[in-house]
PDB file of C-alpha atoms in Angstrom:
ATOM      1  CA  UNK A   1     -77.539 -86.422-146.919  1.00 39.00           C
ATOM      2  CA  UNK A   2     -75.466 -85.302-149.901  1.00 43.00           C
ATOM      3  CA  UNK A   3     -77.341 -83.756-152.811  1.00 48.00           C
ATOM      4  CA  UNK A   4     -76.976 -85.431-156.202  1.00 53.00           C
ATOM      5  CA  UNK A   5     -74.735 -83.545-158.572  1.00 61.00           C
ATOM      6  CA  UNK A   6     -76.584 -81.365-161.067  1.00 83.00           C
ATOM      7  CA  UNK A   7     -76.799 -82.705-164.613  1.00 90.00           C
ATOM      8  CA  UNK A   8     -74.968 -79.641-165.939  1.00 92.00           C
ATOM      9  CA  UNK A   9     -72.131 -80.115-163.430  1.00 90.00           C
ATOM     10  CA  UNK A  10     -71.825 -83.730-164.622  1.00 89.00           C
ATOM     11  CA  UNK A  11     -71.687 -82.619-168.282  1.00 89.00           C
ATOM     12  CA  UNK A  12     -69.043 -80.019-167.427  1.00 91.00           C
ATOM     13  CA  UNK A  13     -66.941 -82.628-165.637  1.00 87.00           C
ATOM     14  CA  UNK A  14     -67.219 -84.983-168.622  1.00 87.00           C
ATOM     15  CA  UNK A  15     -66.276 -82.211-171.062  1.00 87.00           C
ATOM     16  CA  UNK A  16     -63.277 -81.201-168.952  1.00 87.00           C
ATOM     17  CA  UNK A  17     -62.087 -84.827-169.068  1.00 86.00           C
ATOM     18  CA  UNK A  18     -62.112 -84.535-172.863  1.00 86.00           C
ATOM     19  CA  UNK A  19     -65.343 -86.376-173.512  1.00 80.00           C
ATOM     20  CA  UNK A  20     -68.902 -85.455-174.362  1.00 70.00           C
ATOM     21  CA  UNK A  21     -70.225 -83.519-177.310  1.00 83.00           C
ATOM     22  CA  UNK A  22     -69.941 -79.714-176.931  1.00 87.00           C
ATOM     23  CA  UNK A  23     -73.464 -79.349-178.370  1.00 90.00           C
ATOM     24  CA  UNK A  24     -74.811 -81.623-175.649  1.00 90.00           C
ATOM     25  CA  UNK A  25     -73.102 -79.440-173.048  1.00 93.00           C
ATOM     26  CA  UNK A  26     -74.701 -76.295-174.499  1.00 95.00           C
ATOM     27  CA  UNK A  27     -78.072 -78.061-174.589  1.00 94.00           C
ATOM     28  CA  UNK A  28     -77.749 -79.069-170.939  1.00 94.00           C
ATOM     29  CA  UNK A  29     -76.807 -75.498-170.003  1.00 96.00           C
ATOM     30  CA  UNK A  30     -79.902 -74.185-171.795  1.00 97.00           C
ATOM     31  CA  UNK A  31     -82.180 -76.660-169.937  1.00 95.00           C
ATOM     32  CA  UNK A  32     -80.608 -76.094-166.513  1.00 96.00           C
ATOM     33  CA  UNK A  33     -81.797 -73.735-163.813  1.00 97.00           C
ATOM     34  CA  UNK A  34     -78.807 -71.723-162.638  1.00 97.00           C
ATOM     35  CA  UNK A  35     -78.472 -69.716-159.449  1.00 96.00           C
ATOM     36  CA  UNK A  36     -77.253 -66.212-160.322  1.00 97.00           C
ATOM     37  CA  UNK A  37     -76.173 -63.942-157.457  1.00 95.00           C
ATOM     38  CA  UNK A  38     -77.983 -60.620-157.243  1.00 92.00           C
ATOM     39  CA  UNK A  39     -76.109 -57.530-156.082  1.00 84.00           C
ATOM     40  CA  UNK A  40     -77.015 -53.847-156.239  1.00 83.00           C
ATOM     41  CA  UNK A  41     -80.269 -54.622-158.063  1.00 84.00           C
ATOM     42  CA  UNK A  42     -78.629 -56.562-160.890  1.00 91.00           C
ATOM     43  CA  UNK A  43     -77.154 -59.931-161.723  1.00 94.00           C
ATOM     44  CA  UNK A  44     -73.591 -60.536-160.562  1.00 92.00           C
ATOM     45  CA  UNK A  45     -71.133 -60.284-163.429  1.00 94.00           C
ATOM     46  CA  UNK A  46     -67.436 -59.697-164.004  1.00 93.00           C
ATOM     47  CA  UNK A  47     -65.538 -58.293-166.961  1.00 95.00           C
ATOM     48  CA  UNK A  48     -62.556 -60.127-168.350  1.00 94.00           C
ATOM     49  CA  UNK A  49     -60.981 -60.166-171.783  1.00 92.00           C
ATOM     50  CA  UNK A  50     -63.443 -57.631-173.159  1.00 95.00           C
ATOM     51  CA  UNK A  51     -66.419 -59.812-172.207  1.00 97.00           C
ATOM     52  CA  UNK A  52     -68.955 -59.341-169.433  1.00 97.00           C
ATOM     53  CA  UNK A  53     -69.510 -62.730-167.788  1.00 97.00           C
ATOM     54  CA  UNK A  54     -72.763 -63.417-165.939  1.00 97.00           C
ATOM     55  CA  UNK A  55     -71.907 -65.781-163.094  1.00 96.00           C
ATOM     56  CA  UNK A  56     -74.253 -68.732-162.614  1.00 97.00           C
ATOM     57  CA  UNK A  57     -74.051 -71.739-160.325  1.00 96.00           C
ATOM     58  CA  UNK A  58     -75.409 -75.256-160.674  1.00 95.00           C
ATOM     59  CA  UNK A  59     -76.429 -75.609-157.024  1.00 94.00           C
ATOM     60  CA  UNK A  60     -76.361 -73.907-153.637  1.00 91.00           C
ATOM     61  CA  UNK A  61     -73.047 -75.572-152.678  1.00 91.00           C
ATOM     62  CA  UNK A  62     -71.321 -74.053-155.726  1.00 92.00           C
ATOM     63  CA  UNK A  63     -72.902 -70.677-154.949  1.00 92.00           C
ATOM     64  CA  UNK A  64     -71.746 -70.925-151.310  1.00 89.00           C
ATOM     65  CA  UNK A  65     -68.132 -71.544-152.424  1.00 88.00           C
ATOM     66  CA  UNK A  66     -68.329 -68.376-154.505  1.00 90.00           C
ATOM     67  CA  UNK A  67     -69.950 -66.367-151.692  1.00 88.00           C
ATOM     68  CA  UNK A  68     -67.133 -67.239-149.277  1.00 85.00           C
ATOM     69  CA  UNK A  69     -64.571 -65.499-151.488  1.00 80.00           C
ATOM     70  CA  UNK A  70     -66.524 -62.921-153.485  1.00 77.00           C
ATOM     71  CA  UNK A  71     -69.704 -62.235-151.596  1.00 71.00           C
ATOM     72  CA  UNK A  72     -70.970 -61.804-148.066  1.00 65.00           C
ATOM     73  CA  UNK A  73     -68.813 -64.615-146.666  1.00 63.00           C
ATOM     74  CA  UNK A  74     -70.817 -67.040-144.572  1.00 67.00           C
ATOM     75  CA  UNK A  75     -74.034 -64.997-144.771  1.00 70.00           C
ATOM     76  CA  UNK A  76     -76.707 -66.007-147.301  1.00 75.00           C
ATOM     77  CA  UNK A  77     -76.365 -64.467-150.741  1.00 81.00           C
ATOM     78  CA  UNK A  78     -79.411 -63.301-152.651  1.00 90.00           C
ATOM     79  CA  UNK A  79     -79.821 -64.994-155.999  1.00 94.00           C
ATOM     80  CA  UNK A  80     -82.204 -65.481-158.880  1.00 96.00           C
ATOM     81  CA  UNK A  81     -82.981 -68.938-160.253  1.00 97.00           C
ATOM     82  CA  UNK A  82     -82.896 -68.593-164.039  1.00 97.00           C
ATOM     83  CA  UNK A  83     -83.054 -71.018-166.915  1.00 97.00           C
ATOM     84  CA  UNK A  84     -79.770 -71.044-168.842  1.00 97.00           C
ATOM     85  CA  UNK A  85     -81.662 -70.404-172.078  1.00 98.00           C
ATOM     86  CA  UNK A  86     -83.183 -67.252-170.605  1.00 98.00           C
ATOM     87  CA  UNK A  87     -79.744 -65.989-169.591  1.00 98.00           C
ATOM     88  CA  UNK A  88     -78.161 -66.450-173.024  1.00 98.00           C
ATOM     89  CA  UNK A  89     -81.238 -65.656-175.154  1.00 98.00           C
ATOM     90  CA  UNK A  90     -82.697 -62.681-173.261  1.00 97.00           C
ATOM     91  CA  UNK A  91     -80.355 -61.272-170.646  1.00 97.00           C
ATOM     92  CA  UNK A  92     -77.101 -61.379-172.634  1.00 97.00           C
ATOM     93  CA  UNK A  93     -78.558 -59.469-175.632  1.00 97.00           C
ATOM     94  CA  UNK A  94     -80.073 -56.849-173.295  1.00 96.00           C
ATOM     95  CA  UNK A  95     -76.662 -55.974-171.850  1.00 95.00           C
ATOM     96  CA  UNK A  96     -75.571 -54.159-175.004  1.00 95.00           C
ATOM     97  CA  UNK A  97     -71.987 -55.434-174.874  1.00 96.00           C
ATOM     98  CA  UNK A  98     -70.207 -58.745-175.535  1.00 97.00           C
ATOM     99  CA  UNK A  99     -71.419 -61.026-172.754  1.00 97.00           C
ATOM    100  CA  UNK A 100     -71.383 -64.701-171.916  1.00 98.00           C
ATOM    101  CA  UNK A 101     -72.129 -67.090-169.092  1.00 98.00           C
ATOM    102  CA  UNK A 102     -69.565 -68.348-166.561  1.00 97.00           C
ATOM    103  CA  UNK A 103     -70.749 -71.415-164.614  1.00 97.00           C
ATOM    104  CA  UNK A 104     -69.420 -72.563-161.230  1.00 95.00           C
ATOM    105  CA  UNK A 105     -66.388 -70.269-161.321  1.00 93.00           C
ATOM    106  CA  UNK A 106     -65.478 -71.023-157.701  1.00 91.00           C
ATOM    107  CA  UNK A 107     -65.453 -74.797-158.228  1.00 88.00           C
ATOM    108  CA  UNK A 108     -61.921 -76.056-158.733  1.00 83.00           C
ATOM    109  CA  UNK A 109     -61.756 -78.028-161.985  1.00 83.00           C
ATOM    110  CA  UNK A 110     -65.511 -77.587-162.393  1.00 88.00           C
ATOM    111  CA  UNK A 111     -66.016 -74.250-164.086  1.00 93.00           C
ATOM    112  CA  UNK A 112     -67.129 -73.732-167.664  1.00 95.00           C
ATOM    113  CA  UNK A 113     -67.432 -70.622-169.801  1.00 96.00           C
ATOM    114  CA  UNK A 114     -70.073 -70.190-172.491  1.00 97.00           C
ATOM    115  CA  UNK A 115     -68.718 -67.310-174.616  1.00 97.00           C
ATOM    116  CA  UNK A 116     -70.721 -64.889-176.752  1.00 97.00           C
ATOM    117  CA  UNK A 117     -70.404 -66.915-179.963  1.00 97.00           C
ATOM    118  CA  UNK A 118     -72.795 -68.340-182.550  1.00 96.00           C
ATOM    119  CA  UNK A 119     -74.482 -71.452-181.187  1.00 95.00           C
ATOM    120  CA  UNK A 120     -74.515 -70.170-177.615  1.00 96.00           C
ATOM    121  CA  UNK A 121     -75.962 -66.649-177.774  1.00 96.00           C
ATOM    122  CA  UNK A 122     -78.287 -65.202-180.437  1.00 96.00           C
ATOM    123  CA  UNK A 123     -76.461 -64.544-183.698  1.00 95.00           C
ATOM    124  CA  UNK A 124     -77.232 -60.805-183.468  1.00 95.00           C
ATOM    125  CA  UNK A 125     -74.979 -60.470-180.387  1.00 96.00           C
ATOM    126  CA  UNK A 126     -72.410 -63.169-181.149  1.00 96.00           C
ATOM    127  CA  UNK A 127     -68.916 -61.728-181.536  1.00 95.00           C
ATOM    128  CA  UNK A 128     -68.147 -64.208-184.324  1.00 94.00           C
ATOM    129  CA  UNK A 129     -71.391 -63.796-186.294  1.00 85.00           C
ATOM    130  CA  UNK A 130     -69.619 -62.113-189.216  1.00 80.00           C
ATOM    131  CA  UNK A 131     -66.613 -64.453-189.239  1.00 70.00           C
ATOM    132  CA  UNK A 132     -65.853 -66.359-192.431  1.00 50.00           C
ATOM    133  CA  UNK A 133     -67.128 -69.901-192.321  1.00 49.00           C
ATOM    134  CA  UNK A 134     -69.623 -69.196-189.560  1.00 44.00           C
ATOM    135  CA  UNK A 135     -73.051 -70.594-190.141  1.00 44.00           C
ATOM    136  CA  UNK A 136     -76.274 -69.612-188.435  1.00 41.00           C
ATOM    137  CA  UNK A 137     -77.620 -72.299-186.177  1.00 39.00           C
ATOM    138  CA  UNK A 138     -77.569 -70.202-183.036  1.00 37.00           C
ATOM    139  CA  UNK A 139     -80.109 -71.014-180.377  1.00 34.00           C
ATOM    140  CA  UNK A 140     -81.292 -67.443-180.159  1.00 34.00           C
ATOM    141  CA  UNK A 141     -84.246 -65.725-181.631  1.00 27.00           C
ATOM    142  CA  UNK A 142     -84.783 -62.342-183.181  1.00 27.00           C
ATOM    143  CA  UNK A 143     -86.988 -59.694-181.655  1.00 23.00           C
TER     144      UNK A 143
END
């Protein structure tokens, strides 16, 4: 029996077709439990464009596609199940460098990147926090 598609995957698909409100997509990401591969005692991430991207997946099928090409192949991959809000509000700021969230990166036409900008990560770690015309409104919190 095929599993129903995760709500976040549906929102991503809608956004990629040019529809949906970007704020609704961010809200869905924050409410979603993502599967984040664990390797060498830490969360799987990649660096690209000066940003460290934590890789999260909407379901085990998306994680398995990733594991075939970037992990242990057809063997199970260890992962942590984390709320999207926890990733962007707690884990990203703790990394001490520009970081964002990359979702379903091994899913053709189904990936989405949540960059380290105001409204996605806490303002204190957003790369655009000091930009002219930027308003607060981030979903983060100060510690």
